[in-house]
Short mmCIF file of N, CA, C and O in Angstrom, two decimals:
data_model
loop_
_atom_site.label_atom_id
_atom_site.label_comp_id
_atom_site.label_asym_id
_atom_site.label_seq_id
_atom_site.Cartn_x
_atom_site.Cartn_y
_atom_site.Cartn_z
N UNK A 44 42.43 41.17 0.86
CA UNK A 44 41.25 41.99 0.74
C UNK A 44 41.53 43.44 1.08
O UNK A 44 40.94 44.42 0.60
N UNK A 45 42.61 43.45 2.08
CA UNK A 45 42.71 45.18 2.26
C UNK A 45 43.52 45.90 1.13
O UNK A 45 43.41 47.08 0.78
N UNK A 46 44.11 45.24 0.80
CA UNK A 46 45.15 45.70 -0.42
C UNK A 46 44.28 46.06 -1.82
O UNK A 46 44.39 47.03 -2.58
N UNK A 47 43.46 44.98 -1.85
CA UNK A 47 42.54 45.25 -3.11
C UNK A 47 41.51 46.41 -2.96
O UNK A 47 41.14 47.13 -3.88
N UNK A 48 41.01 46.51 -1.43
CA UNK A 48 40.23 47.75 -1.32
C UNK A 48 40.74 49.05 -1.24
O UNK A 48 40.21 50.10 -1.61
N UNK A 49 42.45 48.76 -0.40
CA UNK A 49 43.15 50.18 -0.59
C UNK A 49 43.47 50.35 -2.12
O UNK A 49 43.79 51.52 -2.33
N UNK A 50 43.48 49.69 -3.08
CA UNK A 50 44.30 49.65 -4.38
C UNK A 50 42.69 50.32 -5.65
O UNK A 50 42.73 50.54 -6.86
N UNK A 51 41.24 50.47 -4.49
CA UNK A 51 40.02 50.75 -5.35
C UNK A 51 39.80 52.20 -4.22
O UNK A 51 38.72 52.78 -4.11
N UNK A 52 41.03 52.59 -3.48
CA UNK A 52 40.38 54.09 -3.20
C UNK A 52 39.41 54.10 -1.86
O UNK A 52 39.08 55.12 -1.26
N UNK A 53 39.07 52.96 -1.57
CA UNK A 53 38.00 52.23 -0.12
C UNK A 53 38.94 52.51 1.03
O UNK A 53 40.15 52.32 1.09
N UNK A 54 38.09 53.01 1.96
CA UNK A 54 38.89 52.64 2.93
C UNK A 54 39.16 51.77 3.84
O UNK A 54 38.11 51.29 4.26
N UNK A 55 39.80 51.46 4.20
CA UNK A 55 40.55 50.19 4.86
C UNK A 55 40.38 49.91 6.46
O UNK A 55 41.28 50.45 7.10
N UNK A 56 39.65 49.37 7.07
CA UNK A 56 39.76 49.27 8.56
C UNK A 56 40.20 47.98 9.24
O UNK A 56 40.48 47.05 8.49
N UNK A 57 40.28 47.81 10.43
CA UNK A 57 40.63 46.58 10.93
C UNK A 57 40.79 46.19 12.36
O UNK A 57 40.52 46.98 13.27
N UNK A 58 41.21 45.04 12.56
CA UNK A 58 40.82 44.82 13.99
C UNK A 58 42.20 43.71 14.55
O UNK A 58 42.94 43.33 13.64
N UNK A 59 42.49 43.26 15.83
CA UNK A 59 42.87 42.32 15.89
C UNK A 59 42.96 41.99 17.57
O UNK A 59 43.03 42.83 18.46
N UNK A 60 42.94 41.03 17.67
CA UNK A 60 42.54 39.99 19.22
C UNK A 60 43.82 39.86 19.66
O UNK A 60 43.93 39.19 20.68
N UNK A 61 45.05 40.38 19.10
CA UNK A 61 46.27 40.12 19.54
C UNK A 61 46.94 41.67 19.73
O UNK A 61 46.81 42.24 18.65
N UNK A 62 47.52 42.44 20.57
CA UNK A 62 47.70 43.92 20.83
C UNK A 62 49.53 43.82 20.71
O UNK A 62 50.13 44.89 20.77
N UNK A 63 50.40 42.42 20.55
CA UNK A 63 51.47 42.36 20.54
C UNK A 63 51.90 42.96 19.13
O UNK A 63 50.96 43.09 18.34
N UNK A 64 52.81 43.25 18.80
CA UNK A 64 53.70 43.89 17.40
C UNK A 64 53.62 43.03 16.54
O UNK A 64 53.62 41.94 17.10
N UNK A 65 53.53 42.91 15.13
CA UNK A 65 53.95 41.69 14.04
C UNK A 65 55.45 41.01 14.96
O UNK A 65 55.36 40.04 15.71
N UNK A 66 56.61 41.71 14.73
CA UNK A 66 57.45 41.12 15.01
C UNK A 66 57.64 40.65 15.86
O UNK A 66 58.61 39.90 15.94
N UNK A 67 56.91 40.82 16.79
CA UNK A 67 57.17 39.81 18.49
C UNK A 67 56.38 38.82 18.55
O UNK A 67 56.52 37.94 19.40
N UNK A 68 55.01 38.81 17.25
CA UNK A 68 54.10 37.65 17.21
C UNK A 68 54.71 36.83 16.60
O UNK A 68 54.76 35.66 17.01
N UNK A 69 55.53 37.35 15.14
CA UNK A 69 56.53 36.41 14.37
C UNK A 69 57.13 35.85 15.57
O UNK A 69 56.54 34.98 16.21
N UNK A 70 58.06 36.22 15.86
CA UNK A 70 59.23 35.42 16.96
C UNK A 70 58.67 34.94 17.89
O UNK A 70 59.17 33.89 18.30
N UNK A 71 57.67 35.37 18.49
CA UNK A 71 57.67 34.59 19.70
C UNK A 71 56.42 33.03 18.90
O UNK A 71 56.46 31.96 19.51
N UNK A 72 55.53 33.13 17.71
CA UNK A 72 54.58 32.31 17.91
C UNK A 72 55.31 31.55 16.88
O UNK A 72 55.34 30.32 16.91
N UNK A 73 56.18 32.57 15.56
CA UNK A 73 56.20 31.34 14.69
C UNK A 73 57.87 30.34 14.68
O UNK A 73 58.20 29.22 14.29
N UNK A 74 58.60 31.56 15.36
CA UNK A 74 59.69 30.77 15.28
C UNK A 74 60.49 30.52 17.08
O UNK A 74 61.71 30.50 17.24
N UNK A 75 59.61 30.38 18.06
CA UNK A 75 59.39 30.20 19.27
C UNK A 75 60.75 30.53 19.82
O UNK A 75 61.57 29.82 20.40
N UNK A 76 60.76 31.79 19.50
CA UNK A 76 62.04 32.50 20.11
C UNK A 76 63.46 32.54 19.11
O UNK A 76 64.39 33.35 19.12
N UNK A 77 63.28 31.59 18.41
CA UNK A 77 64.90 31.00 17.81
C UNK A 77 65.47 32.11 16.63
O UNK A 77 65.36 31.66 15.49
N UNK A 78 65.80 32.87 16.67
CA UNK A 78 65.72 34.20 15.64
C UNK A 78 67.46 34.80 16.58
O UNK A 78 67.82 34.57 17.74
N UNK A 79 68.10 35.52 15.55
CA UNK A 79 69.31 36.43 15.61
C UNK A 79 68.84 37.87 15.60
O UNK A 79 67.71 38.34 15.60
N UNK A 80 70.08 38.45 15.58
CA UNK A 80 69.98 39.71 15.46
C UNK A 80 70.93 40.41 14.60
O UNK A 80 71.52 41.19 15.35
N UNK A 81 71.40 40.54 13.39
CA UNK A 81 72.06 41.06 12.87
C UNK A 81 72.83 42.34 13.36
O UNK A 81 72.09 42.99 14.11
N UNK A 82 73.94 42.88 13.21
CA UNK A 82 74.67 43.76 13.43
C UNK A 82 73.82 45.36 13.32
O UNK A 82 74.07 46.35 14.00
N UNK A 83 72.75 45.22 12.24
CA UNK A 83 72.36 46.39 12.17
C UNK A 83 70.74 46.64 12.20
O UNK A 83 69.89 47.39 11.72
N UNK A 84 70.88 45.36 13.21
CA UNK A 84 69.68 45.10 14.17
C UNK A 84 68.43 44.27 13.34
O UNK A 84 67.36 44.04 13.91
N UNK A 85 68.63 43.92 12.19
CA UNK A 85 67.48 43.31 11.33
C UNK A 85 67.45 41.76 12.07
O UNK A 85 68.52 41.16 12.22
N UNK A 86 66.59 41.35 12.38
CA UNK A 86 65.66 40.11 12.93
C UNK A 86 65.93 39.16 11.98
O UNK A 86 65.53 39.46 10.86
N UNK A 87 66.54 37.98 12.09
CA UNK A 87 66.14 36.34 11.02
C UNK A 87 65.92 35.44 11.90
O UNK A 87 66.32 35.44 13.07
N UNK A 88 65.05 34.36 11.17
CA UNK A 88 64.29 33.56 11.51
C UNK A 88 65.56 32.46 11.43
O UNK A 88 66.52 32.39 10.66
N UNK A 89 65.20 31.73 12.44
CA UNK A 89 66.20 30.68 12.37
C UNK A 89 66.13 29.47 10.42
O UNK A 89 66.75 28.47 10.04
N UNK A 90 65.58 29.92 10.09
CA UNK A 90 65.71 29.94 8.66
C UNK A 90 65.72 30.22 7.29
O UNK A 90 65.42 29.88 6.15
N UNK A 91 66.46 31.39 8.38
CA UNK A 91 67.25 32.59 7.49
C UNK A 91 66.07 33.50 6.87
O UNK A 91 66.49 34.36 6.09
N UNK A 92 65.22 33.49 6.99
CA UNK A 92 63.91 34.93 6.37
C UNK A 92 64.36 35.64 7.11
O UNK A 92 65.08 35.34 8.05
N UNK A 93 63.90 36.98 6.71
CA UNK A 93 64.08 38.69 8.01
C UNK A 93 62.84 38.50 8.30
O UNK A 93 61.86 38.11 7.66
N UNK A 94 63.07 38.93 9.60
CA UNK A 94 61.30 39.30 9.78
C UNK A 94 61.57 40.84 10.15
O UNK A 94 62.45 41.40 10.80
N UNK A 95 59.90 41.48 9.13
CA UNK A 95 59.88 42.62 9.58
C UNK A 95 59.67 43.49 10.72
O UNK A 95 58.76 43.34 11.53
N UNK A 96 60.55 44.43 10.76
CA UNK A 96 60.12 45.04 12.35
C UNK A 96 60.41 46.28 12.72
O UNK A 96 61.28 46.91 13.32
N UNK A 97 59.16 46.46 12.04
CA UNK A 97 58.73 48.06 12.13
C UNK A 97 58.03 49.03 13.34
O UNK A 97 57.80 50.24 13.29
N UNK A 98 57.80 48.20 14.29
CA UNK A 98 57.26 48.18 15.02
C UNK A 98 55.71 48.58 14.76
O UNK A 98 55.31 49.70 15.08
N UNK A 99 55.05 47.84 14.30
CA UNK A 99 53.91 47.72 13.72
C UNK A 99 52.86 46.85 13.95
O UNK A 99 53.28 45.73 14.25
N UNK A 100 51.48 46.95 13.92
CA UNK A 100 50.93 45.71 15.04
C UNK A 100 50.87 44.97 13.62
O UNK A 100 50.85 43.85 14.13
N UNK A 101 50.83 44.74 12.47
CA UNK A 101 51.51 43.84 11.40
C UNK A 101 51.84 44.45 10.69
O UNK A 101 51.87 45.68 10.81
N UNK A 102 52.30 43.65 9.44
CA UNK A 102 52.95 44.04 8.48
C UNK A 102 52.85 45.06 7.89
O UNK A 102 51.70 45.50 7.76
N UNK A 103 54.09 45.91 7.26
CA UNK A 103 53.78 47.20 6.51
C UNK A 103 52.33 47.74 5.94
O UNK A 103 51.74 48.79 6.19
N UNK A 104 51.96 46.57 5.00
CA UNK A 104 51.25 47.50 4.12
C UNK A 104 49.48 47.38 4.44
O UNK A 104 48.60 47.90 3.75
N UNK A 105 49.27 46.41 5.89
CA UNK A 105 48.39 46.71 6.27
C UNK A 105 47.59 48.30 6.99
O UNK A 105 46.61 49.02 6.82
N UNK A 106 49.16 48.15 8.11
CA UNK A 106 48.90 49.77 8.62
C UNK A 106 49.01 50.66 7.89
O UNK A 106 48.08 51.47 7.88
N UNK A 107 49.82 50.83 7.27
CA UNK A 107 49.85 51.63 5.90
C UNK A 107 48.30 51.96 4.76
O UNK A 107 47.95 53.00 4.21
N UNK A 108 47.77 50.77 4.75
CA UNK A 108 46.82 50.75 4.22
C UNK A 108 45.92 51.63 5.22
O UNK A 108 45.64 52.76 4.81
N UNK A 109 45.47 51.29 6.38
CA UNK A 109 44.22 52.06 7.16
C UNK A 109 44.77 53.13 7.56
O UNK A 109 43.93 53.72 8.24
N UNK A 110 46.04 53.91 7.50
CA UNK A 110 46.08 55.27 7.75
C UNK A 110 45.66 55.76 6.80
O UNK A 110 44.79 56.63 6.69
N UNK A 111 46.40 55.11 5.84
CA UNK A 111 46.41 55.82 4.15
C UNK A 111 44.66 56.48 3.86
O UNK A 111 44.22 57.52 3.37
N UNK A 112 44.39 55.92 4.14
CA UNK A 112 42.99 55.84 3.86
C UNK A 112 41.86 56.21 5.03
O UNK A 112 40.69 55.87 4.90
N UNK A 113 42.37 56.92 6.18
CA UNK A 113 41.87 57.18 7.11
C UNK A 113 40.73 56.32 8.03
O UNK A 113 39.97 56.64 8.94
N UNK A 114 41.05 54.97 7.22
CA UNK A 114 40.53 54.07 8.53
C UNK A 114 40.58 53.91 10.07
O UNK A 114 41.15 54.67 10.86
N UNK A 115 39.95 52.89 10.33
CA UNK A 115 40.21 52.40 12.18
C UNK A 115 40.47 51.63 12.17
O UNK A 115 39.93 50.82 11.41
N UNK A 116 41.53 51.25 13.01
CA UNK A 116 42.17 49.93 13.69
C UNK A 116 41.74 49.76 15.42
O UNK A 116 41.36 50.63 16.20
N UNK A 117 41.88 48.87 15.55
CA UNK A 117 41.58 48.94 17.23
C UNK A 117 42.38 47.22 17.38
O UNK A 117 42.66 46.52 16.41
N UNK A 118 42.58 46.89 18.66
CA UNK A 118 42.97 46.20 19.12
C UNK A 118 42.46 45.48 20.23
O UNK A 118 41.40 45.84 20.74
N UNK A 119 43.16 44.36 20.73
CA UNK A 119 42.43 43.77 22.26
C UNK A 119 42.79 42.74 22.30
O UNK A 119 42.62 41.96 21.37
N UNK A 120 43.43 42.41 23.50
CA UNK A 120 44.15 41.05 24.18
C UNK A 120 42.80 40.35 24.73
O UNK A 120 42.10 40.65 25.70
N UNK A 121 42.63 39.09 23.55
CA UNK A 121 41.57 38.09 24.03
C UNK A 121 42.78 36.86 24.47
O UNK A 121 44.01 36.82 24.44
N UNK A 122 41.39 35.68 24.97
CA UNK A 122 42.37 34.32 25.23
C UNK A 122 43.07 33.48 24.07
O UNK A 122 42.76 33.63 22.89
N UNK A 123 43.64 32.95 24.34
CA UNK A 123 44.19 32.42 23.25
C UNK A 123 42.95 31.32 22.48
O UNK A 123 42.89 31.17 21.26
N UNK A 124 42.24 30.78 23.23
CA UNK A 124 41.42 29.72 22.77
C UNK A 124 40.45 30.48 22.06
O UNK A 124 39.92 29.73 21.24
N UNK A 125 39.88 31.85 22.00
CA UNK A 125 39.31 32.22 21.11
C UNK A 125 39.65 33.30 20.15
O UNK A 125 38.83 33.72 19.34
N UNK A 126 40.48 33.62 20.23
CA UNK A 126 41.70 34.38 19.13
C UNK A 126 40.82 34.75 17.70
O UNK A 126 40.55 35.79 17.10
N UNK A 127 40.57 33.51 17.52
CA UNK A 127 39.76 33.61 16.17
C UNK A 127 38.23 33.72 15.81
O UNK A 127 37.61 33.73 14.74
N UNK A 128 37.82 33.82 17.31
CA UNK A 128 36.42 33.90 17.20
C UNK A 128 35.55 35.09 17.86
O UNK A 128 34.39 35.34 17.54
N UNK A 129 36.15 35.66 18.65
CA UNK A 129 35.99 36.62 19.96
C UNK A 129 35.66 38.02 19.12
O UNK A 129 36.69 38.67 18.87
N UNK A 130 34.83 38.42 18.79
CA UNK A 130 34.09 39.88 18.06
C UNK A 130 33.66 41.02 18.47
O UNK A 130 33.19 42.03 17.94
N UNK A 131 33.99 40.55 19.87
CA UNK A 131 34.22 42.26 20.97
C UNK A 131 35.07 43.14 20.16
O UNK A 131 34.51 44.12 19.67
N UNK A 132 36.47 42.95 19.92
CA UNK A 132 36.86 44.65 19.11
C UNK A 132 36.37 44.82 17.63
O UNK A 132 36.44 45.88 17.01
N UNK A 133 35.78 43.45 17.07
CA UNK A 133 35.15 43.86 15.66
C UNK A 133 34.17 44.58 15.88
O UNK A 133 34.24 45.71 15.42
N UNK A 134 33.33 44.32 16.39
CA UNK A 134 31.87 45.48 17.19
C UNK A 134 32.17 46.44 17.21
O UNK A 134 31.78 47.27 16.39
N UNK A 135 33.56 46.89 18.87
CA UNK A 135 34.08 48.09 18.57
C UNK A 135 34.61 49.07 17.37
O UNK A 135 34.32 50.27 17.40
N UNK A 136 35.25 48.60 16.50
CA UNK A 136 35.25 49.26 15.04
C UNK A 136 34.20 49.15 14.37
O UNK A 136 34.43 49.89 13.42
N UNK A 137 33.17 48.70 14.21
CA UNK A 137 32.33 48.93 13.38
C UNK A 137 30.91 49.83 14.37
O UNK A 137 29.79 50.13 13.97
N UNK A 138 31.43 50.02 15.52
CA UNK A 138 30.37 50.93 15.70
C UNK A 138 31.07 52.67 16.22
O UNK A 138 30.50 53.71 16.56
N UNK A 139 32.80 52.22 16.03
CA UNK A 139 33.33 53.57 15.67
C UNK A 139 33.17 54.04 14.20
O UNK A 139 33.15 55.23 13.88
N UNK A 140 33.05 52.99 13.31
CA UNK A 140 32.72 53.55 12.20
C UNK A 140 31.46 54.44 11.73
O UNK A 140 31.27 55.48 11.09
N UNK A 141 30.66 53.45 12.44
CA UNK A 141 29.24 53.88 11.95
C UNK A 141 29.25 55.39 12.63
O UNK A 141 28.88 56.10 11.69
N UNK A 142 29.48 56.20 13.71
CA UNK A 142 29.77 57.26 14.08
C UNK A 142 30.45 58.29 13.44
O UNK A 142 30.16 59.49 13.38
N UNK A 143 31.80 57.43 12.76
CA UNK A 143 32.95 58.12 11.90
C UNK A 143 31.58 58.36 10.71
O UNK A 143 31.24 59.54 10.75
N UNK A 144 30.95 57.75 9.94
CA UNK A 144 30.40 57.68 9.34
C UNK A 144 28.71 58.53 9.08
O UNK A 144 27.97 58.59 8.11
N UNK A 145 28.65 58.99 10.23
CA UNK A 145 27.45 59.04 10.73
C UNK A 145 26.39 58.13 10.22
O UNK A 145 25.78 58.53 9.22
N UNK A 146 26.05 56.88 10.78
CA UNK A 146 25.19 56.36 10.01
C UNK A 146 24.37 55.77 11.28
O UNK A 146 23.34 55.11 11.10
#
């Protein structure tokens, strides 16, 4: 959905309950540590994918997307048991928006 709205000129905002990097969420959640390090420092998954690591709270073309486009991102270390449900920093961006916005 952000790709399709950055790809219509919209701007792009976002949120997330986790404040760790893509790449340390990759390694540490999906491949529970088991990852190399190549010589010229690129990250693989113990089955053989790279993981990216840009140091980015995810993947390229998300952040990419909400700068691009002068969105908000915000962040916030919730519990793990509600990760997916917890709407404290969604609130927070959408009532930085509405400000960004004046509305």
């Amino acid at each position: 959905e952000c790709l399709y709205m950055y790809g219509k000129g919209k701007m792009v905002n976002g949120y997330s309950n986790d404040t760790r990097l893509f790449a340390d969420r990759v390694v540490s959640d999906h491949y529970d540590g088991d990852v190399t390090t190549e010589n010229n420092g690129v990250l693989v998954g113990s089955d053989g994918i790279i993981i990216e690591n840009f140091d980015l709270f995810d993947n390229l073309m998300l952040p990419a997307a909400i700068e691009n486009t002068g969105g908000i991102f915000m962040s916030n270390d919730v519990a793990q048991d509600v990760r997916y449900t917890d709407l404290e920093c969604f609130e927070r961006v959408a009532q930085a928006l509405a400000l960004k916005l004046g509305v």
